[in-house]
PDB file of C-alpha atoms in Angstrom:
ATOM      1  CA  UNK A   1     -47.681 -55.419 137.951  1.00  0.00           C
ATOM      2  CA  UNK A   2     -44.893 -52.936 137.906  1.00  0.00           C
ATOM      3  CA  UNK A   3     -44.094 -51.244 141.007  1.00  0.00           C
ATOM      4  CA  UNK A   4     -42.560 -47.660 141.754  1.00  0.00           C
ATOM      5  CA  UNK A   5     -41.018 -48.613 144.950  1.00  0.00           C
ATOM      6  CA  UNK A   6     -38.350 -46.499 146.473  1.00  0.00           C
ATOM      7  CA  UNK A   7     -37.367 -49.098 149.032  1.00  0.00           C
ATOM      8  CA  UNK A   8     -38.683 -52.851 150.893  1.00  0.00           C
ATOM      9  CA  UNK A   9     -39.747 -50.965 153.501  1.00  0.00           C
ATOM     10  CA  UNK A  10     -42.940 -49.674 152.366  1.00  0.00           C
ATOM     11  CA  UNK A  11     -44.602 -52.548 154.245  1.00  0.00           C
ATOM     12  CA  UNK A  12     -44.045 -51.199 157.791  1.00  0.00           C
ATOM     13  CA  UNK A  13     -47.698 -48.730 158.324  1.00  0.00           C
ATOM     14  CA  UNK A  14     -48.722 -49.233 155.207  1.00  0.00           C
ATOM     15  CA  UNK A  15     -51.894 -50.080 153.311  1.00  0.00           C
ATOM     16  CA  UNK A  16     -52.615 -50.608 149.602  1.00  0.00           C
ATOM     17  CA  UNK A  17     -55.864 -50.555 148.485  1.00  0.00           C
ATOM     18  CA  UNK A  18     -57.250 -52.649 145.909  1.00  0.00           C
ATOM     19  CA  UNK A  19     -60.567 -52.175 144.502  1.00  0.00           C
ATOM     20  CA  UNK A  20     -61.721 -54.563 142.101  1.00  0.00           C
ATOM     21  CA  UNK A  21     -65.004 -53.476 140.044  1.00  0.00           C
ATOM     22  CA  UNK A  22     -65.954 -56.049 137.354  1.00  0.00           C
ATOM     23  CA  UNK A  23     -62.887 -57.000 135.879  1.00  0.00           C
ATOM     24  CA  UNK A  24     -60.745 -53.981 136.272  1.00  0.00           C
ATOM     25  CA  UNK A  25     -58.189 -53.629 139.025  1.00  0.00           C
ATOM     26  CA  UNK A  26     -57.285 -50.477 140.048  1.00  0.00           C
ATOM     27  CA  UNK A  27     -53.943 -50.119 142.878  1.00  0.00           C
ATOM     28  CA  UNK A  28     -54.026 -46.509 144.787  1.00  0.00           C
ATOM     29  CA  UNK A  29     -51.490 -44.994 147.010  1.00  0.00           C
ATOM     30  CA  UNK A  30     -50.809 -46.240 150.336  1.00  0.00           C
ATOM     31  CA  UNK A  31     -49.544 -44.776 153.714  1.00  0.00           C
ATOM     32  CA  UNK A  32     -46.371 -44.803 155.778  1.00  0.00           C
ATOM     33  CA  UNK A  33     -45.981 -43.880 158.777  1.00  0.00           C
ATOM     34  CA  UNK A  34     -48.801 -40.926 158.707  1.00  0.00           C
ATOM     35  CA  UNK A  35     -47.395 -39.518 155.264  1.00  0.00           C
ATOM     36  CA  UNK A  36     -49.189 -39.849 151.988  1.00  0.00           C
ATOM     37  CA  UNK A  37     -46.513 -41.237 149.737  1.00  0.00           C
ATOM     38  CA  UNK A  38     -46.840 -43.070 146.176  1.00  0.00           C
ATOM     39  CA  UNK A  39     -46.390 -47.013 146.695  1.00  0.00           C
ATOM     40  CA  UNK A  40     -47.663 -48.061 143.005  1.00  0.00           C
ATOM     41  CA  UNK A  41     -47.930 -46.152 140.280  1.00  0.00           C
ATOM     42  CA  UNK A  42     -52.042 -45.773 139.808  1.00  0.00           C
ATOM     43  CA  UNK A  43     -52.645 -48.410 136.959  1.00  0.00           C
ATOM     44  CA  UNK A  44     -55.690 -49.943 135.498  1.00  0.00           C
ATOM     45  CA  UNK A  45     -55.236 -53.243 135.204  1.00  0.00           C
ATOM     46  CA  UNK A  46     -57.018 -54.807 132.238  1.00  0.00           C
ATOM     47  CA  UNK A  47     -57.853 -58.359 132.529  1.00  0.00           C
ATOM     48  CA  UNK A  48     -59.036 -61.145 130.651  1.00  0.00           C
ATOM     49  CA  UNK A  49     -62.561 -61.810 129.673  1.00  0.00           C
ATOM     50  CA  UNK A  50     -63.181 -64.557 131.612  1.00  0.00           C
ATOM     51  CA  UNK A  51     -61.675 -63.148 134.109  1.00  0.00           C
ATOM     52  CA  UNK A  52     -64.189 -60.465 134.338  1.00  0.00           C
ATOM     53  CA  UNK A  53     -66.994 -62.853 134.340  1.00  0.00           C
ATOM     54  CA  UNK A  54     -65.724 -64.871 137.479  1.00  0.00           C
ATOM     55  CA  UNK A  55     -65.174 -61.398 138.769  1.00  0.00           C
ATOM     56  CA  UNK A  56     -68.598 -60.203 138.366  1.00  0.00           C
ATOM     57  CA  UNK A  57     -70.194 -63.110 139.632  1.00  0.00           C
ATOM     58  CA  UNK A  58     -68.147 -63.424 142.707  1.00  0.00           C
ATOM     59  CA  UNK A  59     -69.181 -59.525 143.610  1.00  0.00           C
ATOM     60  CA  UNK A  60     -72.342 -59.731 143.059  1.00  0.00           C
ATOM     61  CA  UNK A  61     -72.390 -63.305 145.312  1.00  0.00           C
ATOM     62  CA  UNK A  62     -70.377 -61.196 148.016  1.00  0.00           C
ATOM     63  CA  UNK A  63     -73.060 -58.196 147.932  1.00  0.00           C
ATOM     64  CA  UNK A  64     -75.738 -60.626 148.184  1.00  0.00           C
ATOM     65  CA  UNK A  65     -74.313 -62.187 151.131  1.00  0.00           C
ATOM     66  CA  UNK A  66     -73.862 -58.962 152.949  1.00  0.00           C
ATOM     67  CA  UNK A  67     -77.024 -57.929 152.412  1.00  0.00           C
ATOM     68  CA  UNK A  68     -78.533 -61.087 153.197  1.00  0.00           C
ATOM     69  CA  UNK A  69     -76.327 -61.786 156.382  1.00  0.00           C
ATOM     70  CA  UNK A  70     -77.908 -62.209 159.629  1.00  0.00           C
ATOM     71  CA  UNK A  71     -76.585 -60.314 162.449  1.00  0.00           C
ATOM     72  CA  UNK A  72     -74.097 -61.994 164.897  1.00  0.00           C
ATOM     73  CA  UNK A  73     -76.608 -62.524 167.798  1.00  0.00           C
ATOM     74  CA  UNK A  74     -79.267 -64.222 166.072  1.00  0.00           C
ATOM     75  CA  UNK A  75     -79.533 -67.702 166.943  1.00  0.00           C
ATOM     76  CA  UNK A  76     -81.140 -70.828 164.949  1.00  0.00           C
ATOM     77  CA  UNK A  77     -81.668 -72.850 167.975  1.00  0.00           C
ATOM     78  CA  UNK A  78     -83.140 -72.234 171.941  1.00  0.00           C
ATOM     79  CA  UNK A  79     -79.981 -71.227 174.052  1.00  0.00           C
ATOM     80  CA  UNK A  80     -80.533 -71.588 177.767  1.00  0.00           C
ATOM     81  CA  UNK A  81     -77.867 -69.967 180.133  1.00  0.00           C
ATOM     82  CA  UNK A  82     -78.066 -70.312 183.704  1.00  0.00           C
ATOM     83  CA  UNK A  83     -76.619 -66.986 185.675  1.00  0.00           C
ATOM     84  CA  UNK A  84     -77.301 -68.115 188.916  1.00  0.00           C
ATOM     85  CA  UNK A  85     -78.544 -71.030 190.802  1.00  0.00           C
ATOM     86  CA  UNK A  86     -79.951 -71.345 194.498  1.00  0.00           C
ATOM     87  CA  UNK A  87     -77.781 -73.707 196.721  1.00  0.00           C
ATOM     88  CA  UNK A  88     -80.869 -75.829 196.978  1.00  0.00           C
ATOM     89  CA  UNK A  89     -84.031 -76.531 194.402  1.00  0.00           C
ATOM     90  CA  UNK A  90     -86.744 -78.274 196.118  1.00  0.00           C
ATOM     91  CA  UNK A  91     -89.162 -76.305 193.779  1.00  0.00           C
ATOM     92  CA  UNK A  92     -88.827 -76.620 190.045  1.00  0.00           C
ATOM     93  CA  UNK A  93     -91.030 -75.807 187.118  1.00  0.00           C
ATOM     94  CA  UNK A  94     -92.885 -78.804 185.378  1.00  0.00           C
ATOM     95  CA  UNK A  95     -94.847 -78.212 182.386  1.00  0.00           C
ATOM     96  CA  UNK A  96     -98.791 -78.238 183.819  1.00  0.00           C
ATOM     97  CA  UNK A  97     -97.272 -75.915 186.929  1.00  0.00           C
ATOM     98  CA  UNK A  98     -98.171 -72.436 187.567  1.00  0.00           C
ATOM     99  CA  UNK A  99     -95.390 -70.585 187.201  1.00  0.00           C
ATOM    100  CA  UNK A 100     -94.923 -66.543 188.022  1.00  0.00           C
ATOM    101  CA  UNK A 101     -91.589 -65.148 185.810  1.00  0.00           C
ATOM    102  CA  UNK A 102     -89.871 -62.173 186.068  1.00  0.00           C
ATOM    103  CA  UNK A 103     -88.173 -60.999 182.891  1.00  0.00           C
ATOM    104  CA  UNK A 104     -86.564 -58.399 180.857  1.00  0.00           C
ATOM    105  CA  UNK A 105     -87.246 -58.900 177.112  1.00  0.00           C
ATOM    106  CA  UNK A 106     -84.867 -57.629 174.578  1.00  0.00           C
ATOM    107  CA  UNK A 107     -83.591 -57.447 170.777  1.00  0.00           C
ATOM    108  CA  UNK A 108     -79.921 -58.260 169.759  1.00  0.00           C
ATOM    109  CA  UNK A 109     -79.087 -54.799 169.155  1.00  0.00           C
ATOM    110  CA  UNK A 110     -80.442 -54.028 173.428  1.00  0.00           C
ATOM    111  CA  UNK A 111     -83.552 -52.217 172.644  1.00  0.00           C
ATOM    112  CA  UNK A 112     -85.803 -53.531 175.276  1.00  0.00           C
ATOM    113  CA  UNK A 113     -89.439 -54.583 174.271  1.00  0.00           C
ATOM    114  CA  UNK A 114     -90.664 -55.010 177.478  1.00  0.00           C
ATOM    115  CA  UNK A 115     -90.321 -55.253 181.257  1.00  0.00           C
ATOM    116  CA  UNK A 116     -92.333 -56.840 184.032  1.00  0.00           C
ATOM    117  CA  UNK A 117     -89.216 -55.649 186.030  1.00  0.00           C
ATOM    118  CA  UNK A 118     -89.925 -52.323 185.749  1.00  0.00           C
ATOM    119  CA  UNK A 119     -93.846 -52.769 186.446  1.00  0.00           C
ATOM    120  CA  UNK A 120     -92.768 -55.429 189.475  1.00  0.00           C
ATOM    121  CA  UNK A 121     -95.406 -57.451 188.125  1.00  0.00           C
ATOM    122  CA  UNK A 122     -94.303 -60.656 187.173  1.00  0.00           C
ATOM    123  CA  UNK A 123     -95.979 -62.880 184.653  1.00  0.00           C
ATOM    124  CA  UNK A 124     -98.293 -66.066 185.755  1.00  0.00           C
ATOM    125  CA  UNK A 125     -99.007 -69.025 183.307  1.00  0.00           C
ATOM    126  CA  UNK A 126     -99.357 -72.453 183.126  1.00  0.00           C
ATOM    127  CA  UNK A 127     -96.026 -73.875 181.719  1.00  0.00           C
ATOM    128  CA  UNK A 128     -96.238 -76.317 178.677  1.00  0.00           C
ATOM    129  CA  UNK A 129     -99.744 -75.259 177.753  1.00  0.00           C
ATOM    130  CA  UNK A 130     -98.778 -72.585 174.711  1.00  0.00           C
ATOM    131  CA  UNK A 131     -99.854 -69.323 176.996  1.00  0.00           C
ATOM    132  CA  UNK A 132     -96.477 -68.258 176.273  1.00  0.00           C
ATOM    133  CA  UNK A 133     -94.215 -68.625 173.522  1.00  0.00           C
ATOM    134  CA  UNK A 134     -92.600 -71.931 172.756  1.00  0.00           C
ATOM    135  CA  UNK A 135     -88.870 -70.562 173.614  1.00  0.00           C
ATOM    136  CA  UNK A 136     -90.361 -69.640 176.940  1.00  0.00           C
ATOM    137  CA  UNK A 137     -92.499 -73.309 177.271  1.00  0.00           C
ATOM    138  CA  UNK A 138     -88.986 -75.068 176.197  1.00  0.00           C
ATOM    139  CA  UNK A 139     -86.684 -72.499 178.070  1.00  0.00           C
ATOM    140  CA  UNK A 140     -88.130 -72.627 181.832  1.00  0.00           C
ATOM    141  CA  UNK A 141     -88.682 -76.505 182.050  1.00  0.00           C
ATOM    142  CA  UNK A 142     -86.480 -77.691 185.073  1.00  0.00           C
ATOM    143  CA  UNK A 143     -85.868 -74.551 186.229  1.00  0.00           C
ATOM    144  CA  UNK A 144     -86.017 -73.515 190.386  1.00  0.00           C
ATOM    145  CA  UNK A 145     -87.468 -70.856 192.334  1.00  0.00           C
ATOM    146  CA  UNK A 146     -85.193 -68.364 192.682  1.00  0.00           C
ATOM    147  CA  UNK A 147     -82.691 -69.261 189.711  1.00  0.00           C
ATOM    148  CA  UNK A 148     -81.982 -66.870 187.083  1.00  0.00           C
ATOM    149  CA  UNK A 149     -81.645 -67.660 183.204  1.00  0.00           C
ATOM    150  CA  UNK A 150     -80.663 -66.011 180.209  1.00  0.00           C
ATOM    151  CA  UNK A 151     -82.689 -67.265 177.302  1.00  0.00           C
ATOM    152  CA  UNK A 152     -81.792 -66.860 173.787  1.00  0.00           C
ATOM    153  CA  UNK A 153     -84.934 -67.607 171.535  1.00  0.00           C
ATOM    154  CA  UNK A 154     -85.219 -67.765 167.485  1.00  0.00           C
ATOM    155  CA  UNK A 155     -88.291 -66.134 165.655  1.00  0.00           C
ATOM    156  CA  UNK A 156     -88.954 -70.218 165.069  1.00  0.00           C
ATOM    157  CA  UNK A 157     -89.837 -70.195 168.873  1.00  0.00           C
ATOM    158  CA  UNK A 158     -90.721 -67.027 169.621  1.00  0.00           C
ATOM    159  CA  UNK A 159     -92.903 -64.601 167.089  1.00  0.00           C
ATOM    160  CA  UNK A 160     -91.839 -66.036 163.871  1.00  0.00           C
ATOM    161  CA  UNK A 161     -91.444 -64.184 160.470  1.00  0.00           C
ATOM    162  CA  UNK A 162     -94.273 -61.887 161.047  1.00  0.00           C
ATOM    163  CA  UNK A 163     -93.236 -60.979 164.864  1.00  0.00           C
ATOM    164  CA  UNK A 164     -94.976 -58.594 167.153  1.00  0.00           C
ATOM    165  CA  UNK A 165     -95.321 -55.138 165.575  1.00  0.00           C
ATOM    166  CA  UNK A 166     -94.576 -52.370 166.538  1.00  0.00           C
ATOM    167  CA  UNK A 167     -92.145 -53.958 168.776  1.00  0.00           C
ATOM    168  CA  UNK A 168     -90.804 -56.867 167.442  1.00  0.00           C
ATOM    169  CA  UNK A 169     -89.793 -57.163 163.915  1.00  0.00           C
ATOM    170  CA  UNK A 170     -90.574 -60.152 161.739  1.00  0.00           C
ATOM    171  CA  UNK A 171     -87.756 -62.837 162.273  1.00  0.00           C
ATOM    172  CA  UNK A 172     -86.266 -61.719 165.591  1.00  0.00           C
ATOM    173  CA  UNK A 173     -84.173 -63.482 167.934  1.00  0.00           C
ATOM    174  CA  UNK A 174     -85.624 -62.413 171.049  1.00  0.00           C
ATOM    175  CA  UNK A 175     -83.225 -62.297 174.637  1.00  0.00           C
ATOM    176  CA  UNK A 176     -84.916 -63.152 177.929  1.00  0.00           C
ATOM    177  CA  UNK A 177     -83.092 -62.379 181.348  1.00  0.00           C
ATOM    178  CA  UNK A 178     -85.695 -64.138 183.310  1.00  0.00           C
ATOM    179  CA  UNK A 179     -85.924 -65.223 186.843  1.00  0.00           C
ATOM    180  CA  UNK A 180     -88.556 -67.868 188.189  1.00  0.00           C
ATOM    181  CA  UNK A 181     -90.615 -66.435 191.279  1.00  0.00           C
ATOM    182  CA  UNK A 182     -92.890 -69.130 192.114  1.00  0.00           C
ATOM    183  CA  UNK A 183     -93.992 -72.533 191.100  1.00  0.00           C
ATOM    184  CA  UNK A 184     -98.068 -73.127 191.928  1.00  0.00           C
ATOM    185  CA  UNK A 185     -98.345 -70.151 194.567  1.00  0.00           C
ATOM    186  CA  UNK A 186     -94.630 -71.464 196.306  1.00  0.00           C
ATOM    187  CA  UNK A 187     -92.088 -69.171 196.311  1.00  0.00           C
ATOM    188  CA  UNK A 188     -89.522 -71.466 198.659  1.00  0.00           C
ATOM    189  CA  UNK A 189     -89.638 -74.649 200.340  1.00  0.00           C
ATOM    190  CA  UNK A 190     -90.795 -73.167 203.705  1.00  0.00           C
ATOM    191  CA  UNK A 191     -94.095 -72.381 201.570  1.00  0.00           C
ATOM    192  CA  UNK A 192     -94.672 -75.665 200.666  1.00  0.00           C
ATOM    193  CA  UNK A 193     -93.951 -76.716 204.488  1.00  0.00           C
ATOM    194  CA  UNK A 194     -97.166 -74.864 205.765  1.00  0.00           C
TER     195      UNK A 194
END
């Protein structure tokens, strides 16, 4: 590649772009310090033919894996995060328990699906019994009255490939900020006293 380079020290705030498009090369101007200035003479680069095949296939692998890529916040697997604990837990969920939940659901890009937060209504169940979905059953075992957990669920554990429309697309991982109200009726130890 022959280069029209004034002096070495094009490389300080500069770019050079390279755009490759099935086996020909093509090298644009660059930028210095703000100013538009020639780095390489434009040149079309022709290259070999099997070049250009190994080309091709490796663009059309990257475009498929762009399109295909999952966004950073979706997760394969149930991830529980604790974001605060009570100093003691004399009450904790057990699946067959009665549990009342507090929550905030959400998608990885924030738009919340729902809220019993905002209706200060929190959900009752019976935990381990499939009332809920699995990320919640797996997600609240152990957990105390009072504590606070971020859950992280996959579509494998929450609403699958089809998911919840209009809400919830097919194949979402669904974030719970959830916080455990009362096991069977309790909602601290001194209930459980009387």
């Amino acid at each position: 590649m022959n280069a029209d380079v004034e002096n070495n020290d094009w490389w300080a705030g500069s770019f050079i772009t390279l755009v490759a498009y099935f086996g020909s090369a093509f090298v644009f101007t660059g930028r210095r310090q703000g100013k538009r200035e020639e780095i390489f003479s434009v040149k079309k680069m022709e290259l070999g033919g099997a070049f250009n095949v190994v080309t091709s296939i490796f663009l059309v692998l990257l475009l498929v894996t762009i399109v295909t890529a999952k966004k950073s916040g979706d997760v394969t697997e149930l991830q529980i995060g604790v974001k605060f604990k009570p100093k003691s837990c004399e009450l904790q969920a057990h699946k067959g328990d009665r549990v009342s939940v507090h929550y905030n659901g959400k998608l990885t890009d924030g738009t919340v699906f729902d809220s019993s937060f905002e209706r200060n209504d929190p959900i009752e169940f019976e935990l381990g019994s499939g009332q809920v979905i699995k990320g919640w059953d797996q997600g609240l075992l152990g957990m105390c009255v009072g504590e606070k957990r971020k859950l992280k669920i996959p579509a494998k554990l929450g609403y699958g490939e089809n998911g919840s429309p209009p809400k919830i697309p097919g194949g979402a991982t669904l974030i719970f900020d959830t916080e455990l109200v009362a096991v069977n009726g309790k909602k601290s130890s001194a209930d459980s006293e009387l």
